[in-house]
Short mmCIF file of C-alpha atoms and ligand atoms in Angstrom, two decimals:
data_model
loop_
_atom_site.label_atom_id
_atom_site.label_comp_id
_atom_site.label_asym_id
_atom_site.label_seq_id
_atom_site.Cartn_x
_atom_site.Cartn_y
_atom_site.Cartn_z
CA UNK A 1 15.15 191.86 89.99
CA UNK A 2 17.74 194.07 88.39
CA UNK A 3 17.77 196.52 85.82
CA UNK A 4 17.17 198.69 89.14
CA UNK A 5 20.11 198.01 90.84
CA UNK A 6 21.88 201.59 89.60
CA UNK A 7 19.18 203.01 91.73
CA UNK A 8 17.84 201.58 94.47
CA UNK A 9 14.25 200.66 93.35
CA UNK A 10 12.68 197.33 93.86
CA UNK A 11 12.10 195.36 90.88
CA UNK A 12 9.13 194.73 88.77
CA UNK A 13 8.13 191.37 90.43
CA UNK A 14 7.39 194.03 93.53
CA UNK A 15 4.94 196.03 91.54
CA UNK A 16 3.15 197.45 94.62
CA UNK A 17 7.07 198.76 95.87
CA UNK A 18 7.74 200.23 92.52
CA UNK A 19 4.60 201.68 92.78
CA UNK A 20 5.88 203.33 96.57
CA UNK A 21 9.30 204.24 94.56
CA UNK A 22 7.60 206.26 91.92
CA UNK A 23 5.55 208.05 94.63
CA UNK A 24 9.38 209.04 96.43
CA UNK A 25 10.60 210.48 92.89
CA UNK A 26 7.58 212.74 92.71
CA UNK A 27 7.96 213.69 96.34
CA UNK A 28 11.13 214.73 95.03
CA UNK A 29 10.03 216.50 92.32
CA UNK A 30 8.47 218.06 94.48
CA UNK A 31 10.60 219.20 96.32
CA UNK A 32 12.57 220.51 93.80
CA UNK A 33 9.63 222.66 92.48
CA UNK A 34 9.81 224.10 96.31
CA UNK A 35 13.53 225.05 95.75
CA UNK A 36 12.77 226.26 92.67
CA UNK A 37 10.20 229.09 93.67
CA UNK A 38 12.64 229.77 96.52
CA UNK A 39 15.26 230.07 94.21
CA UNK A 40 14.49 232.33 90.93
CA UNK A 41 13.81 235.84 92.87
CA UNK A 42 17.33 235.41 94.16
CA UNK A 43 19.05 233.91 91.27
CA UNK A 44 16.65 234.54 88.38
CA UNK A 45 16.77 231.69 85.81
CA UNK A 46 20.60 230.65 86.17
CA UNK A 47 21.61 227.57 85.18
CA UNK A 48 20.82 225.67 88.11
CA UNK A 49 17.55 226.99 87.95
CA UNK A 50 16.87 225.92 83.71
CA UNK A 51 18.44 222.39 84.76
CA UNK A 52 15.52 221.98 87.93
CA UNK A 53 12.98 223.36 85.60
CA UNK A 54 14.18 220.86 82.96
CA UNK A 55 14.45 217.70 84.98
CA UNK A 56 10.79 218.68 86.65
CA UNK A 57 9.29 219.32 83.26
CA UNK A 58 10.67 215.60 81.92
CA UNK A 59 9.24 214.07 84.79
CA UNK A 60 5.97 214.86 85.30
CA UNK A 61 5.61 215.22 81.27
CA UNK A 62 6.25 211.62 80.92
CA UNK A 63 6.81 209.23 83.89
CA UNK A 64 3.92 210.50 86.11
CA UNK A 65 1.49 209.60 83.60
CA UNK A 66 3.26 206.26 82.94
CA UNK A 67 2.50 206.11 86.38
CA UNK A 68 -1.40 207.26 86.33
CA UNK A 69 -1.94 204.76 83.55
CA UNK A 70 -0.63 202.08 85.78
CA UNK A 71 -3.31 202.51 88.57
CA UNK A 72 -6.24 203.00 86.24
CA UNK A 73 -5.33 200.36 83.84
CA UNK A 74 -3.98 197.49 86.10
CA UNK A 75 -4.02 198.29 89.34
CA UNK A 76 -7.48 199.56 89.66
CA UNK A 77 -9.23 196.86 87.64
CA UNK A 78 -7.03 194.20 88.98
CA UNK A 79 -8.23 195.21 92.81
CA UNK A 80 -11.96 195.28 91.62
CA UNK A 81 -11.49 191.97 90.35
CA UNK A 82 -10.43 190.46 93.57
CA UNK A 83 -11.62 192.84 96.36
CA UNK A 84 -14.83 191.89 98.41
CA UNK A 85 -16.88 192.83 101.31
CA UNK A 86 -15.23 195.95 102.96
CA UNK A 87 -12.34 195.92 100.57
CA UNK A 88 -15.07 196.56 97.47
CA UNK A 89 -17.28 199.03 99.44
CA UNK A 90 -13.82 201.20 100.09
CA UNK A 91 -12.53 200.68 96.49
CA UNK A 92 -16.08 201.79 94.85
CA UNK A 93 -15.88 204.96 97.54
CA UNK A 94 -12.03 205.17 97.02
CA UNK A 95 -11.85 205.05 92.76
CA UNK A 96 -13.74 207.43 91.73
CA UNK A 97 -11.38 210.17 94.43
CA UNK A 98 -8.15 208.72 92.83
CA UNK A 99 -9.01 209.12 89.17
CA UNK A 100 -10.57 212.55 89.72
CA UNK A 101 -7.03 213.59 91.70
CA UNK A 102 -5.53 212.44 88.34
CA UNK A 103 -7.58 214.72 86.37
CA UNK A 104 -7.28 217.59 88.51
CA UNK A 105 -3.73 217.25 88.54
CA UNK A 106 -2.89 216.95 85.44
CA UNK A 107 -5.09 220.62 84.96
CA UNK A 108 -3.00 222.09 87.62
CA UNK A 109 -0.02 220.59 86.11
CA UNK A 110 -0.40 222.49 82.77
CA UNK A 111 -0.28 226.02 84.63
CA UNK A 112 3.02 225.06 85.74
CA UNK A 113 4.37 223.39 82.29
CA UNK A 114 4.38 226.76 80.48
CA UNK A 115 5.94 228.52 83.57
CA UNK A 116 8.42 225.80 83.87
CA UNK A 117 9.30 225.81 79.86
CA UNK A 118 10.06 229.31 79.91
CA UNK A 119 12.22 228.82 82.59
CA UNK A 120 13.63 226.05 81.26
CA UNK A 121 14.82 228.11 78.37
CA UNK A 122 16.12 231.30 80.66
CA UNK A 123 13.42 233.39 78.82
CA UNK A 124 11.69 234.00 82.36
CA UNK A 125 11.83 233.84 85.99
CA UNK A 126 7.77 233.68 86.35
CA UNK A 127 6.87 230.64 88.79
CA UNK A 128 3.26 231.00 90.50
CA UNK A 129 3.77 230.15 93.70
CA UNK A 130 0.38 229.26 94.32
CA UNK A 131 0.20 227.29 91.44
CA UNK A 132 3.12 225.31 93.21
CA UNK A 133 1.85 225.26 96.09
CA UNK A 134 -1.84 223.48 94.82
CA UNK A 135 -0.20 221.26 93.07
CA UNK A 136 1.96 220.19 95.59
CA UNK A 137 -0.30 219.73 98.23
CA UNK A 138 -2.95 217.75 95.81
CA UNK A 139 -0.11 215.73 94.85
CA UNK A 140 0.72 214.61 98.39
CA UNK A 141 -3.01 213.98 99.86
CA UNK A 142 -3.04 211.78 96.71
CA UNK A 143 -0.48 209.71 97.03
CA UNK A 144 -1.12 209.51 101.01
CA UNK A 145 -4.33 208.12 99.82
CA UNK A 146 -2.76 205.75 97.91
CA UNK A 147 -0.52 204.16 100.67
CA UNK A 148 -2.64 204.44 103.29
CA UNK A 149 -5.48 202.21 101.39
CA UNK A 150 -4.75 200.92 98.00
CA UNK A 151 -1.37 199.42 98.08
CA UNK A 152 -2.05 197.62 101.70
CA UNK A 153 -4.69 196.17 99.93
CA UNK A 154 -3.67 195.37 96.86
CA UNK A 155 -0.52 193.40 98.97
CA UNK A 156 -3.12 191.51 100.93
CA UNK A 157 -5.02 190.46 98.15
CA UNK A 158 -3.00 189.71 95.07
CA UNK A 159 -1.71 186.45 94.59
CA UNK A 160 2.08 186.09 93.78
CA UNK A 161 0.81 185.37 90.04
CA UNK A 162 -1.50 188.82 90.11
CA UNK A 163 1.42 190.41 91.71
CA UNK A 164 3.52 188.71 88.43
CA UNK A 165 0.77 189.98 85.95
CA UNK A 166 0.52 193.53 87.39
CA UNK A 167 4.73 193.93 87.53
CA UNK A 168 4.55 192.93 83.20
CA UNK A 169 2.28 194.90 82.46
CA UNK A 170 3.88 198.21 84.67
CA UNK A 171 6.94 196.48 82.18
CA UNK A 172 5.29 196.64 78.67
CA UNK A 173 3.89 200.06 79.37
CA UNK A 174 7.92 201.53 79.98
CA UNK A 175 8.49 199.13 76.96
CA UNK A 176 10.75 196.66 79.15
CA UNK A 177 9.93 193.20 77.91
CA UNK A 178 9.48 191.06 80.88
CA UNK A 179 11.78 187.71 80.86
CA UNK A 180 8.72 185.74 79.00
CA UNK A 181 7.88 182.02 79.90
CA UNK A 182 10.01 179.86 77.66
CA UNK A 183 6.89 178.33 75.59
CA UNK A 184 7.45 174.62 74.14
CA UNK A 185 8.34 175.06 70.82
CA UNK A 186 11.04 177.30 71.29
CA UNK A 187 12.53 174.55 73.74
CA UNK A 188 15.44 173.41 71.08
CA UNK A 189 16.27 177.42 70.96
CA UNK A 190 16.94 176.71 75.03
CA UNK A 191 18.93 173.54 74.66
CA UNK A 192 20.86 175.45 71.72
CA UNK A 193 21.53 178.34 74.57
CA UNK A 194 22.87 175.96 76.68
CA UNK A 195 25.04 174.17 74.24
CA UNK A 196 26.57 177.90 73.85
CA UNK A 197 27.08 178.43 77.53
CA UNK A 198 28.76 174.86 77.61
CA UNK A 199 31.17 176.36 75.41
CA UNK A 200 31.59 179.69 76.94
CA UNK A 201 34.31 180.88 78.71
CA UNK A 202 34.78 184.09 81.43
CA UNK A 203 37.45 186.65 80.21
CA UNK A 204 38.78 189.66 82.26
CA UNK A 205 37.43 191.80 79.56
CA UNK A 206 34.33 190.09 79.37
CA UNK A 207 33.09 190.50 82.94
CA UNK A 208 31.19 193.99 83.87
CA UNK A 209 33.29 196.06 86.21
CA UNK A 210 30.20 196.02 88.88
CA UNK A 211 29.77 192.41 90.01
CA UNK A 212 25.88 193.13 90.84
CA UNK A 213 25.65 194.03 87.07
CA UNK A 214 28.10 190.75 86.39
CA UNK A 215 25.60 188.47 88.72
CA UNK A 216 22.22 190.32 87.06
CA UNK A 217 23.52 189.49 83.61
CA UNK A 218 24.04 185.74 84.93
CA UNK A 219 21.04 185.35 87.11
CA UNK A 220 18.73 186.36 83.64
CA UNK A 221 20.53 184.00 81.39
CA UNK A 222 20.13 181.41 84.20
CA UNK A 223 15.85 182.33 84.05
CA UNK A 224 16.04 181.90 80.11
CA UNK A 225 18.13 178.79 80.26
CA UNK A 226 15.13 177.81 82.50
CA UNK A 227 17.62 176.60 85.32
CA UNK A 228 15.70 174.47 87.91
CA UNK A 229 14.96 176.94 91.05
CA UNK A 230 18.01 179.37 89.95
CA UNK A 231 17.25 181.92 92.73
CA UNK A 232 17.94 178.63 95.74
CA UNK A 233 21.61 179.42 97.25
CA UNK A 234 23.34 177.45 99.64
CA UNK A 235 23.80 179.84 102.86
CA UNK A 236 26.76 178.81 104.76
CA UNK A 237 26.93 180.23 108.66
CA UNK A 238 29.60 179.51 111.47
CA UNK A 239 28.57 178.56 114.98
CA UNK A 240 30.50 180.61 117.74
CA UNK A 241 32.31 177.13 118.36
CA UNK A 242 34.01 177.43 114.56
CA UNK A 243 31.68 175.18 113.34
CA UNK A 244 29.87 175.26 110.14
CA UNK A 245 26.63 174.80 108.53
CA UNK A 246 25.29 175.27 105.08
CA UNK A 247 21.62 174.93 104.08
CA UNK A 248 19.17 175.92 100.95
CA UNK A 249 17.42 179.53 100.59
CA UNK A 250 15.66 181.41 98.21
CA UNK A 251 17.08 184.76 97.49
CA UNK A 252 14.47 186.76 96.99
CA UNK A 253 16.00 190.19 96.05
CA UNK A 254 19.41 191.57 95.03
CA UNK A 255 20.75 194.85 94.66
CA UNK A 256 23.08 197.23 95.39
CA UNK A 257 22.38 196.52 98.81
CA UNK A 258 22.95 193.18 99.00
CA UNK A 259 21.26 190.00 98.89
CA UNK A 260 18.00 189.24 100.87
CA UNK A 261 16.31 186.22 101.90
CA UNK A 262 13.80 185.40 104.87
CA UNK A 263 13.76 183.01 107.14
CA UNK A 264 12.89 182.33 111.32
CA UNK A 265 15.57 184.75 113.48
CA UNK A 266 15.26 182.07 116.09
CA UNK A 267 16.54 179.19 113.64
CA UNK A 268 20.15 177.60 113.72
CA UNK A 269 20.98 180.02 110.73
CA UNK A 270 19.67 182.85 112.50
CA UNK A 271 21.34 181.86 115.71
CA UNK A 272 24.48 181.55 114.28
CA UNK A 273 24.55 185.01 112.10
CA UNK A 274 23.40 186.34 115.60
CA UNK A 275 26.57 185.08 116.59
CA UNK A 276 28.93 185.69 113.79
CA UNK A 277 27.38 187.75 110.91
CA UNK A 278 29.94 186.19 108.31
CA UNK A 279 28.29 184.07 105.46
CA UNK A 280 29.02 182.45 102.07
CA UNK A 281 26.52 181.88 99.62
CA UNK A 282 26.75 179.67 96.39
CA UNK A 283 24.30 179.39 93.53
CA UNK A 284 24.95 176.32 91.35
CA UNK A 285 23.74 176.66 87.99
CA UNK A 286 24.70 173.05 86.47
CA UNK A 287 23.05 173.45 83.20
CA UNK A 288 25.45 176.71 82.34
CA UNK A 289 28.42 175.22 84.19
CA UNK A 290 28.32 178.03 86.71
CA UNK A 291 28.75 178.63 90.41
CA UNK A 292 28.80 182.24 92.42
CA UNK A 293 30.60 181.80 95.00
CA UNK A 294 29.65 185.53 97.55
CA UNK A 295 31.37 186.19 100.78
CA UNK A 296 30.34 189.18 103.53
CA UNK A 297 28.27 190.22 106.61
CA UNK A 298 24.73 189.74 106.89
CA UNK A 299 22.37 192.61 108.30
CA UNK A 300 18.49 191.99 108.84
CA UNK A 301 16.42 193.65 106.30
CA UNK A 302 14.47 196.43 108.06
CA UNK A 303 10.95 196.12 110.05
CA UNK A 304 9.48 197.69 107.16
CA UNK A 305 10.78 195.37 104.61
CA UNK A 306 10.39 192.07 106.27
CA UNK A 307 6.49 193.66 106.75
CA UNK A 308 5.82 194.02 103.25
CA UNK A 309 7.75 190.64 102.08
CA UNK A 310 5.24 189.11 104.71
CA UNK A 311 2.07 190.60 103.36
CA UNK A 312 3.09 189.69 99.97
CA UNK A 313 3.16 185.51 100.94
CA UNK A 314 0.36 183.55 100.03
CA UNK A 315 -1.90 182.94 103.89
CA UNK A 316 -0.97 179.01 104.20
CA UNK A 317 2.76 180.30 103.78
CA UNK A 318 2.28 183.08 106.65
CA UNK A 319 0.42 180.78 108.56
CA UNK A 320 3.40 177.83 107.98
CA UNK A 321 6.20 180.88 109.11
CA UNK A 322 4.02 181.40 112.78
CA UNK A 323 2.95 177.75 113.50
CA UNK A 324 6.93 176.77 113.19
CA UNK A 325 9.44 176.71 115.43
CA UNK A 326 12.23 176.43 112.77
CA UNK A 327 14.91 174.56 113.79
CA UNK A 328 13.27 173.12 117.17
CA UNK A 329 13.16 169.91 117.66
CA UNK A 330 8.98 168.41 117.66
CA UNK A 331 7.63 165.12 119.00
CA UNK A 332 5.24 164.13 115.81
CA UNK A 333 4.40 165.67 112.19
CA UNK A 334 0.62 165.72 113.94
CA UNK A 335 1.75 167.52 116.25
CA UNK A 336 3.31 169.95 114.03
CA UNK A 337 -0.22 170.06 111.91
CA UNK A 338 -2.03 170.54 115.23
CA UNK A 339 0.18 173.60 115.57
CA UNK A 340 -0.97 175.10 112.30
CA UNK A 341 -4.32 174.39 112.83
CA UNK A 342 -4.21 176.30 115.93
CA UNK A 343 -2.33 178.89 114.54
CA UNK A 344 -5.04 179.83 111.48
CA UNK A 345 -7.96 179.19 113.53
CA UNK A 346 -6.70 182.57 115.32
CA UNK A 347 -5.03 184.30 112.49
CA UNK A 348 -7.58 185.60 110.77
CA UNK A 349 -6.89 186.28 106.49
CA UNK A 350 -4.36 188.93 107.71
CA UNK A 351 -2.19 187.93 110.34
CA UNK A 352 1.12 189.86 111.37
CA UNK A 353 4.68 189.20 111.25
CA UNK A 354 5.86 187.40 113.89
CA UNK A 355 8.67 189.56 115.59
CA UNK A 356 10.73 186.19 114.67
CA UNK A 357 10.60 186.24 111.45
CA UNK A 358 12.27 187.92 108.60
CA UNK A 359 14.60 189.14 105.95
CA UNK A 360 18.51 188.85 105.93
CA UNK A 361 20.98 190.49 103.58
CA UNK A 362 24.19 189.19 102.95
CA UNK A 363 26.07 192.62 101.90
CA UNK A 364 29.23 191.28 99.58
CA UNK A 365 32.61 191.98 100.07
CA UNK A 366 33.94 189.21 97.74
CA UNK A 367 32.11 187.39 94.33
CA UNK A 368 33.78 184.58 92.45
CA UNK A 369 32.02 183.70 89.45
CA UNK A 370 33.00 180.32 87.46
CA UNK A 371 32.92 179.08 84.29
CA UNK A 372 33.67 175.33 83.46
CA UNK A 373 35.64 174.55 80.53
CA UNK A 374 36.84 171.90 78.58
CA UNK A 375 39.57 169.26 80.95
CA UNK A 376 38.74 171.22 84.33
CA UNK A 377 40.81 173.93 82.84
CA UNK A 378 37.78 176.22 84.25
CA UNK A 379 37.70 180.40 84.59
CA UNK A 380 37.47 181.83 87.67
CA UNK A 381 36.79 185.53 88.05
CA UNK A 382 36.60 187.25 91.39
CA UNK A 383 35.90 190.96 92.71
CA UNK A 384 37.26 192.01 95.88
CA UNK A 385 35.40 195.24 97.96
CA UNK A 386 38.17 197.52 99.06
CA UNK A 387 37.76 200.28 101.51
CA UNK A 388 36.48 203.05 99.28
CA UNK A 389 33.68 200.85 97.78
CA UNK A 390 35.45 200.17 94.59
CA UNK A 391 36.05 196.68 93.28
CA UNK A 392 39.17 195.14 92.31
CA UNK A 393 38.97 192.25 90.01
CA UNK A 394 41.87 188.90 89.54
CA UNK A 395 41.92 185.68 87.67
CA UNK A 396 42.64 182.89 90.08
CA UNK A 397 43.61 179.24 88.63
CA UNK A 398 41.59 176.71 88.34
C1 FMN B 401 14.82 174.80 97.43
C2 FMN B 401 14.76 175.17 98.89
C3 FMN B 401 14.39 176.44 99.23
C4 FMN B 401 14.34 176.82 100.58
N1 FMN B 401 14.05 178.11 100.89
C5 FMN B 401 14.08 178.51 102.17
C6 FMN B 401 13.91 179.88 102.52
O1 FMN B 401 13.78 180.76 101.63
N2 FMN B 401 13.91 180.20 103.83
C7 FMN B 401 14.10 179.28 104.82
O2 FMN B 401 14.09 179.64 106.00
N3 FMN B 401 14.30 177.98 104.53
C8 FMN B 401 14.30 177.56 103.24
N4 FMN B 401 14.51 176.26 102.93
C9 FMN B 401 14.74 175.31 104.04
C10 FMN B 401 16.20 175.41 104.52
O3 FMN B 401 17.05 174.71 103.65
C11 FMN B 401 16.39 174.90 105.97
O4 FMN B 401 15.88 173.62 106.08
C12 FMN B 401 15.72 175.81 107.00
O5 FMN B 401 15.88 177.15 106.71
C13 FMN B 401 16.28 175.52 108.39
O6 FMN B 401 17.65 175.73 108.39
P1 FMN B 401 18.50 175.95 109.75
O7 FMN B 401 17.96 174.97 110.77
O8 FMN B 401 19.91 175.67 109.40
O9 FMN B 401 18.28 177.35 110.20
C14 FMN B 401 14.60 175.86 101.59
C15 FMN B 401 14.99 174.57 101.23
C16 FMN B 401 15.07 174.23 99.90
C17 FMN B 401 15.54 172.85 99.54
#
């Protein structure tokens, strides 16, 4: 979830949206190359110019072909695994196009790497700009390709354990070792963790100065301590009448954004934000002898996003998210099933969003995070938004 939160890219358990991320660097590679050609007859090879040359060269030297290896090692295979029917007649068709775009791009690329190194080094001010301008335009009917066919269908069809696999091995190839299942025999090495954490304590000079990074560091030794459920948070919303309500969530992303979970717009939670958009959230994570305790205003996640997080759910979930009324009252639990029954005899195995269903983000302006200690003599560390974005941080008493 969260060694992207300097940047804004989705995390690894998103595979498909890292995928989309890597595809909005290149465009902007791209667009640097643009500025580039635009830029040396006027400036020659200055030092803006050797730094744009530089930072395209690194790119597409390394991290495009990361990315190139991802589709035709994993991504490719994994779809022709899984696809059937029309999905395998447009993969067999669709293939054979991607990984001869690679191939031809990575020929037009190396016209442009000498150019580029040169320029890189102020020795010249030579940029083809029809070399560019190839390159570019292969580069974007590529990856048009790519969203317009393979990633819708690689979110259809993957199951949330494909979409796992996929996001570890995109992980391994960048050599970021995903958090790996505890096995059984290293169980006393877990119960030893927590023993530590039972004895740890929260110092102002121990805590990082972002309290994303500060949560992020907690949330992952939470996962290794193998913490039951450690993404469910208590939501707490207030009624327009000052009355207030707490109830169970998953978070299922957090960033610099914010934290994001889904749920029915039409439920008493959603009813209630509509209302007043203030929230507190609390993750209790017993077996460290920690609690987050996040205050702030809660947004809905775009269309777009709440799309994709959609897609990604197994069908019986979708299907479960449009048969239910959340929140409303219902005579029977047959009546309920009828519901569903209804509801996926009409779906189809791709059925949309419901306009009533989604993603909210809590943005935070305030974090606690606490640490028990010995004789309730517990830390308690919290960060404070101020106007300019910056953080402040206090000790408050136990
Ligand atoms: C572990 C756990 C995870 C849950 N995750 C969600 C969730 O991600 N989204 C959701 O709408 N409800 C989730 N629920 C159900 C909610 O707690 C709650 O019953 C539901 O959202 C209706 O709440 P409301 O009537 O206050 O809106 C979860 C419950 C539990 C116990």
């Amino acid at each position: 979830m969260t060694t992207l939160l300097h940047d804004t890219a989705p995390d690894f358990d998103q595979p498909i949206a890292v995928l989309k991320h890597c595809h909005n660097r290149i465009r902007k590679q791209l667009s640097t190359l643009d500025k580039l050609l635009a830029h040396l007859p006027e400036f020659g090879a200055d030092e803006q110019a050797r730094q744009a040359a530089a930072a395209v060269l690194k790119y597409f030297e390394k991290a495009a072909h990361l990315h190139h290896d991802d589709e035709e090692q994993d991504l490719i295979p994994m779809l022709r695994a899984v696809a059937q029917g029309e999905d395998a007649a447009t993969l067999q068709a669709l293939a054979p196009v991607i990984l001869q775009d690679h191939k031809d791009m990575d020929a037009l690329w190396q016209d442009l790497h000498e150019q580029l190194t040169l320029i890189a080094e102020g020795t010249s001010t030579a940029l083809s700009a029809s070399a560019v301008q190839r390159f570019c335009q292969r580069y974007a009917a590529h990856m048009e390709r790519e969203e317009s066919t393979m990633a819708p269908m690689a979110l259809r069809l993957f199951s949330p354990e494909q979409m796992t696999q996929l996001g570890q091995a995109m992980q391994r190839r960048r050599g970021i070792a995903p958090i790996a299942p505890v096995a059984p025999a290293i169980g006393q090495a877990v119960a030893d963790l927590r023993k530590d954490y039972g004895q740890a304590s929260l110092n102002e000079t121990d805590v990082l100065d972002d309290p994303m990074l500060q949560f992020t560091q907690w949330f992952e030794q939470a996962i290794k301590a193998e913490v039951n459920e450690p993404n469910a948070m208590s939501v707490s919303t207030v009624a327009a009448n000052g009355r207030p309500s707490s109830r169970i969530v998953l978070v299922k992303q957090f960033d610099e954004r914010g934290f994001t979970w889904y749920t029915n717009y039409d439920s008493r939670k959603g009813e209630e934000l509509q209302d007043n958009p203030h929230a507190a959230l609390l993750f209790f994570w017993s077996e460290l002898e920690r609690q987050v305790r996040i205050e702030g205003r809660v947004e809905r996640t775009s269309v777009e996003e709440s799309d994709r997080y959609f897609r990604s759910r197994p069908l019986k979930s979708r299907l479960s998210a449009i048969a239910s009324q959340q929140s409303a009252p219902i005579g029977s639990r047959a009546a309920l099933e009828q519901n569903y029954e209804q509801v996926a005899q009409g779906a189809g195995d791709d059925p949309a969003r419901p306009e009533n269903w989604g993603g909210f983000r809590l943005v935070p302006e305030r974090l606690e995070f606490w640490q028990g200690r010995r004789s309730r003599f517990h830390d308690r560390i919290v960060y404070e938004r101020q106007e300019d974005g910056s953080w402040t941080r206090l000790r408050l008493q136990p």
